[in-house]
Short mmCIF file of C-alpha atoms and ligand atoms in Angstrom, two decimals:
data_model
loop_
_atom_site.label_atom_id
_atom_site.label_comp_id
_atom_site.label_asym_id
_atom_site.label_seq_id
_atom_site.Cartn_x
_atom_site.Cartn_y
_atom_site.Cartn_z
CA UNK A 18 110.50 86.63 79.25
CA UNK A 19 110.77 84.17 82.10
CA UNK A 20 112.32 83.58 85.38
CA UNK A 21 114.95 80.36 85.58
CA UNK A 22 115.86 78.75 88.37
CA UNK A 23 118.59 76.30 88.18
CA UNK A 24 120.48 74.44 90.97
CA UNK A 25 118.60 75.93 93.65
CA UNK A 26 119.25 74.10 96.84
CA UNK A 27 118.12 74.83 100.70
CA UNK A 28 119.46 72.76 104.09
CA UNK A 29 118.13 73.70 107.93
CA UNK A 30 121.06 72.59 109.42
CA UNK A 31 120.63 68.27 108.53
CA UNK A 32 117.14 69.16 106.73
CA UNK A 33 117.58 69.33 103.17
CA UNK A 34 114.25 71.59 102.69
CA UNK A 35 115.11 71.45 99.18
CA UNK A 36 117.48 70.41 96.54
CA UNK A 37 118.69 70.90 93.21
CA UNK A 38 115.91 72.38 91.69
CA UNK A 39 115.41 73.59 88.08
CA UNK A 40 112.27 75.44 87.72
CA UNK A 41 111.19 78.24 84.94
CA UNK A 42 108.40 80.71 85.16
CA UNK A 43 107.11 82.59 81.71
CA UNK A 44 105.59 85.46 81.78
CA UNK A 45 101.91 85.35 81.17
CA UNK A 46 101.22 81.94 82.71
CA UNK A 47 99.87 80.63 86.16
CA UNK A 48 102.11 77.67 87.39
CA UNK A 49 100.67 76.04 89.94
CA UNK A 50 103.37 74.32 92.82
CA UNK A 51 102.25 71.24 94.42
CA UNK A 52 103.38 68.77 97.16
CA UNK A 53 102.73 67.73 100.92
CA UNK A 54 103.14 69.39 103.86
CA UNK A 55 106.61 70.06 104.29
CA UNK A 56 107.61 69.65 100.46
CA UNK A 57 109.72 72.31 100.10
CA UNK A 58 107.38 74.65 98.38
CA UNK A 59 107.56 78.22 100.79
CA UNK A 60 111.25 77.50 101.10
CA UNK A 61 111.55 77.75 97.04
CA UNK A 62 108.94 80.13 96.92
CA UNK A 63 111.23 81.96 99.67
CA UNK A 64 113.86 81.82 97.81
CA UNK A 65 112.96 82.87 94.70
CA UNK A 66 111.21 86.25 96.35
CA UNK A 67 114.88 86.91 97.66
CA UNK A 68 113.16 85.97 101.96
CA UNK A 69 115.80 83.31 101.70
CA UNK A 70 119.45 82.50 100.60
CA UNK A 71 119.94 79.24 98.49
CA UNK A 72 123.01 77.29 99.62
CA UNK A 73 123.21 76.58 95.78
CA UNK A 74 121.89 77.62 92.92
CA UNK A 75 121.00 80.47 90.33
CA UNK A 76 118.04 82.90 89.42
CA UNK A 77 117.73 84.30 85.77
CA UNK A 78 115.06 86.97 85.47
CA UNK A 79 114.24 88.12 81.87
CA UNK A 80 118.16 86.45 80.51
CA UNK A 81 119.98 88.86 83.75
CA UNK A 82 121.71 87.14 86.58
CA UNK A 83 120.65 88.00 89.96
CA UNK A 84 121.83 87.20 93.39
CA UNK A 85 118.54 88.32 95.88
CA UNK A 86 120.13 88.81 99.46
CA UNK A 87 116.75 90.18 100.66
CA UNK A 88 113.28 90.46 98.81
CA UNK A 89 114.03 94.66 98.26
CA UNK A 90 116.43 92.77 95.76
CA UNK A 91 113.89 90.48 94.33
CA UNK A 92 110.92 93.44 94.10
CA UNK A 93 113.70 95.72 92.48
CA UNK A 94 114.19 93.02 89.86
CA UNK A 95 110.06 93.09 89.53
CA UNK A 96 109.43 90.02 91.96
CA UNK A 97 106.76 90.04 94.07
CA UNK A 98 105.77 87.28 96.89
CA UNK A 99 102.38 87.54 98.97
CA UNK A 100 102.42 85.72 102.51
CA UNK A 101 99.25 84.14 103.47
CA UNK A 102 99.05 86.53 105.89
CA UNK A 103 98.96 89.25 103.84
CA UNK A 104 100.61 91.44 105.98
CA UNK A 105 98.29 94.40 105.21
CA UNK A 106 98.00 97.12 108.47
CA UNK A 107 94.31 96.53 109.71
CA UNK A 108 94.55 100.15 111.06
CA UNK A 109 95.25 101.63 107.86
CA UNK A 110 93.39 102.70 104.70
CA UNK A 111 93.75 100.59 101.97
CA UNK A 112 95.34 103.29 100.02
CA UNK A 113 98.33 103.38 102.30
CA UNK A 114 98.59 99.83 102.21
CA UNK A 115 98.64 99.99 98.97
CA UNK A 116 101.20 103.48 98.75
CA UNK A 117 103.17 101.89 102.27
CA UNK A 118 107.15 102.82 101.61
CA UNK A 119 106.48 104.47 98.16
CA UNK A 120 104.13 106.94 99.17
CA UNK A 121 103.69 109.75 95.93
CA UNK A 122 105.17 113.16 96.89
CA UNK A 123 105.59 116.40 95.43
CA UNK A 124 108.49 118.42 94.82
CA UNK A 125 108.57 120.16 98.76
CA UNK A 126 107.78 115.77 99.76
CA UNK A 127 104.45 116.56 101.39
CA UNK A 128 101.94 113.32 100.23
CA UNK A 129 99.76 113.80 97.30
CA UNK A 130 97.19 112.07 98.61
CA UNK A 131 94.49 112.52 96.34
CA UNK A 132 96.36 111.53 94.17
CA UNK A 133 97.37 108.35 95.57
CA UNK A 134 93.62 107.95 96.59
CA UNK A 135 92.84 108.52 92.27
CA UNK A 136 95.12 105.53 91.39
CA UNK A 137 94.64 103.03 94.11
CA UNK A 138 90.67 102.91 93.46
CA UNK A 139 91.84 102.90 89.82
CA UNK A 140 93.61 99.87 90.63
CA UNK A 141 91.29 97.98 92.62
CA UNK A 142 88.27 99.15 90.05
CA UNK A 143 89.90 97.72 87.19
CA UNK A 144 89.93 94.05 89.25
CA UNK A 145 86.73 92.11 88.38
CA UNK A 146 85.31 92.40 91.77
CA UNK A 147 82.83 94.43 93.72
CA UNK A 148 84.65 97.74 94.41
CA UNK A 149 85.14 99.17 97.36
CA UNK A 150 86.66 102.63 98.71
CA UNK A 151 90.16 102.46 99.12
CA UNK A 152 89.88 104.70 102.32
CA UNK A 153 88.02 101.72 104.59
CA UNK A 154 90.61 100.96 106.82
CA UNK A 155 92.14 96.91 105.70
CA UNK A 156 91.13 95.79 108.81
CA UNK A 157 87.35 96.53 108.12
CA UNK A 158 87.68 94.22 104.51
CA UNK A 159 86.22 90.99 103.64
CA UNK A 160 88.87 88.26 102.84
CA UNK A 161 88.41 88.47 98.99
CA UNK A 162 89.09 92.18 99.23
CA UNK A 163 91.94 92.14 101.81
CA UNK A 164 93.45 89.64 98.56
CA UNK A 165 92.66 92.41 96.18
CA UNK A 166 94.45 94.94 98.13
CA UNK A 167 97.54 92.90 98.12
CA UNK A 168 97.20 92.47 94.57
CA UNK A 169 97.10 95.96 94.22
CA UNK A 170 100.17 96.60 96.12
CA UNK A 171 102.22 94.16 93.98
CA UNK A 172 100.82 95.49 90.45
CA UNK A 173 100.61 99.26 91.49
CA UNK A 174 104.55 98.74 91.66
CA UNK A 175 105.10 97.26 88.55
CA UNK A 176 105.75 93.13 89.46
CA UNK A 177 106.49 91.76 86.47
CA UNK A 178 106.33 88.00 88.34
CA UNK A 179 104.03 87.17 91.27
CA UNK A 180 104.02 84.49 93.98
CA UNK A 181 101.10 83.90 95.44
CA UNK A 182 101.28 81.55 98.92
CA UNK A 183 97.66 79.86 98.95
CA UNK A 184 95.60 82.85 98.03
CA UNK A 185 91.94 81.41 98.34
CA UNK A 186 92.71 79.39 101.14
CA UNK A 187 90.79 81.62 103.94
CA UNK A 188 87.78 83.03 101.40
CA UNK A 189 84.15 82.46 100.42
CA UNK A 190 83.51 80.12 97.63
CA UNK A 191 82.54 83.75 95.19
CA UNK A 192 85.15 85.59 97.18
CA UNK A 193 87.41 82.64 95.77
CA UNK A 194 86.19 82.28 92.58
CA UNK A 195 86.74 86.24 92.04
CA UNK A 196 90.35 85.87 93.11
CA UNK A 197 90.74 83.49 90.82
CA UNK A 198 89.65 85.58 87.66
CA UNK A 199 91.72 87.83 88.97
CA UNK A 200 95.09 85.90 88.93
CA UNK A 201 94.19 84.69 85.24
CA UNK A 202 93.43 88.18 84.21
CA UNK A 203 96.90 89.41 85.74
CA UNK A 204 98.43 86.48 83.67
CA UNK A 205 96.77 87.12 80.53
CA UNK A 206 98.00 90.78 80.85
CA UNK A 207 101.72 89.50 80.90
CA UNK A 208 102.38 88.77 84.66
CA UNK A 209 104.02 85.16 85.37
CA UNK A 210 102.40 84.12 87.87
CA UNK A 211 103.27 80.85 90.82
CA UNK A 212 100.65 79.60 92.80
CA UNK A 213 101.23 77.60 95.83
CA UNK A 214 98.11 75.47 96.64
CA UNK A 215 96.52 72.10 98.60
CA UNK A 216 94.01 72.45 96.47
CA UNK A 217 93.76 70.71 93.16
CA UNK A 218 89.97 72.16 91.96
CA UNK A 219 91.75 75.46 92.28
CA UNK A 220 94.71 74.67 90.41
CA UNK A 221 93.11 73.26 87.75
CA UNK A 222 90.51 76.57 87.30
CA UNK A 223 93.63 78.83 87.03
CA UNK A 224 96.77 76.61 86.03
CA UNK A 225 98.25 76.37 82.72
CA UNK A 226 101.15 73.94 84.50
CA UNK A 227 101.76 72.31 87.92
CA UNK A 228 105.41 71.71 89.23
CA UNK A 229 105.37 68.81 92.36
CA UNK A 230 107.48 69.06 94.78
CA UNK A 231 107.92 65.98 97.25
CA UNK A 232 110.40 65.16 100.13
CA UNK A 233 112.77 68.51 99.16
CA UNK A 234 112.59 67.54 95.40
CA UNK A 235 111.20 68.60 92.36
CA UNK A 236 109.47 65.61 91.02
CA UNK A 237 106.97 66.20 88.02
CA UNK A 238 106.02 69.57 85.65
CA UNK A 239 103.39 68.73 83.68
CA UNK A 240 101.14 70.47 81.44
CA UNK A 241 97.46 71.46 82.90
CA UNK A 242 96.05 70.42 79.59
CA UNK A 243 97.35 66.75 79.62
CA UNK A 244 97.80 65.67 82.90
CA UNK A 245 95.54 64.16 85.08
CA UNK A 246 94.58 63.92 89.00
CA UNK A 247 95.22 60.98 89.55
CA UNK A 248 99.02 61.69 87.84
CA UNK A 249 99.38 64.45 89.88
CA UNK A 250 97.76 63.12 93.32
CA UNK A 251 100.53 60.06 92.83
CA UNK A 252 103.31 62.61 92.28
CA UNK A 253 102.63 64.50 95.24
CA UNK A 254 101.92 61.21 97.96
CA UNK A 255 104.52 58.49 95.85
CA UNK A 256 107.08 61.78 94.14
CA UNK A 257 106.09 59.38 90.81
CA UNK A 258 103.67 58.76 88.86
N1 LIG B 327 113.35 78.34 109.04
C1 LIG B 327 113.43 77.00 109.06
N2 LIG B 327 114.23 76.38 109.95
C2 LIG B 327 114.34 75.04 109.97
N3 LIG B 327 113.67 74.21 109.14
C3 LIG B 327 112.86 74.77 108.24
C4 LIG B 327 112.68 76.18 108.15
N4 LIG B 327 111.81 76.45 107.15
C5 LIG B 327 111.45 75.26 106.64
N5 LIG B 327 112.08 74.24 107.29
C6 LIG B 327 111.93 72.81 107.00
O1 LIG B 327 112.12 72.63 105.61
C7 LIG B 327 111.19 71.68 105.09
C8 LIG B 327 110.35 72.32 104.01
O2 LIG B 327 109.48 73.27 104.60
P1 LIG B 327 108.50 74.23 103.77
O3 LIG B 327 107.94 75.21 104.72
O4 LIG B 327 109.25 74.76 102.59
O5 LIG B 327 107.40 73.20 103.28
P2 LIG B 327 105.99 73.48 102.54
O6 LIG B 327 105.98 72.62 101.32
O7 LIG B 327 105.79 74.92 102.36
O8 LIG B 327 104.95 72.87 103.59
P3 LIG B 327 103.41 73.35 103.93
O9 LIG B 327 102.54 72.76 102.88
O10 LIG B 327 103.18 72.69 105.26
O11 LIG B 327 103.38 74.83 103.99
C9 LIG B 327 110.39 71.19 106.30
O12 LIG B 327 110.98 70.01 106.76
C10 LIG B 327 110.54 72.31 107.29
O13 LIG B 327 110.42 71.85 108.60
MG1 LIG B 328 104.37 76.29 103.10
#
């Protein structure tokens, strides 16, 4: 089970944000993408959660062709991308943040929404964090839990692959370090998992490989186990090592 990417190519009118890229995600492992500021890594990331159209290239997900021309055709194809943002609805409970455009209904389509209540604390219970209600409005959550309630959202619906765009950038250092467990745990359970990050202490926690991107191309994938930082650090500032 894995997600290929082959050819994959992206131009801003003269900016080639990126080009020719082969890239493969396996289920079950956290790959961490690297590379400067303007690398190329939320345009791939982009384009692989269907946000953007490739000028080139082709996505494989679990051996099946797909052509994403928005990201309901990347989530139907179990794809799942979180913005830094979040984009969670500070007004709302969590559990309709969670539920938001696939709300549970019964047969006459009124909410069941003790129901929905049930599963979403299920959810955010079975993350190795401090629980908390899933009716406190988002807006009222710490960072670490407004990152578990987007977790939730993407697992709840089945996302068999996950990108995540600098999840611990904006937390606590145990608000980070609980985020953390809780991408490895969602890896070890079968999820494939890409992690965009600036930071390497991170990467290397969670990481089982890094892919560097530099200058629109895809310079280095290397093995967490065997690198090291200064390999990487030269492959993201030189694009060799
Ligand atoms: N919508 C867009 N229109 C025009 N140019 C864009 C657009 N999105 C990205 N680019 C350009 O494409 C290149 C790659 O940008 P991208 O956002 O993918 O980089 P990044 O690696 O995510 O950088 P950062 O670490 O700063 O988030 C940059 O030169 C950027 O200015
Ligand atoms: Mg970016």
């Amino acid at each position: 089970m894995s997600v290929v990417l082959r050819g994959i190519s992206k131009s801003y009118g003269a900016i080639r944000a990126i080009e020719n890229i082969d890239l493969t995600v396996e289920a079950g492992e956290v790959i961490g993408l690297l590379g400067d500021n303007g690398a190329g890594k939320s345009t791939l990331m982009k384009v692989l959660a269907g946000a953007v159209t490739p000028n080139a290239g082709t996505i494989e997900v679990d051996g099946a062709a797909h052509v994403f021309r928005n990201s309901s055709d990347a989530s139907a194809a179990g794809i799942a991308m979180l913005y830094q943002d979040l984009a969670l609805f500070d007004d709302m409970p969590v559990v309709h943040n969670i539920f938001l455009g696939r709300e549970m209904t019964n047969a006459l389509g009124f909410l069941k929404y003790g129901a929905m209540r049930v599963r979403a604390q299920q959810i955010v219970n079975g993350f190795s964090v401090r629980p908390f209600d899933v009716r406190t409005p988002a807006g009222h959550l710490s960072g670490g839990q407004r990152q578990v309630s987007a977790l939730a959202r993407t697992t709840a619906f089945g996302s068999r692959y996950i990108i995540l765009d600098e999840p611990t950038s904006a937390l606590s250092p145990s608000a980070r370090d609980e985020v953390l467990g809780i991408v490895r745990d969602l890896a070890d359970s079968g999820i494939g998992i890409v992690m965009v990050s600036h930071d390497l202490g991170h990467v290397r926690k969670v990481c089982d490989r890094v892919a560097i991107l530099h200058l629109g191309n895809l310079v280095g994938v290397r093995d967490m186990a065997t690198t090291t930082q200064d390999e990487i650090i030269s492959l993201i500032v030189q694009g060799h090592a």
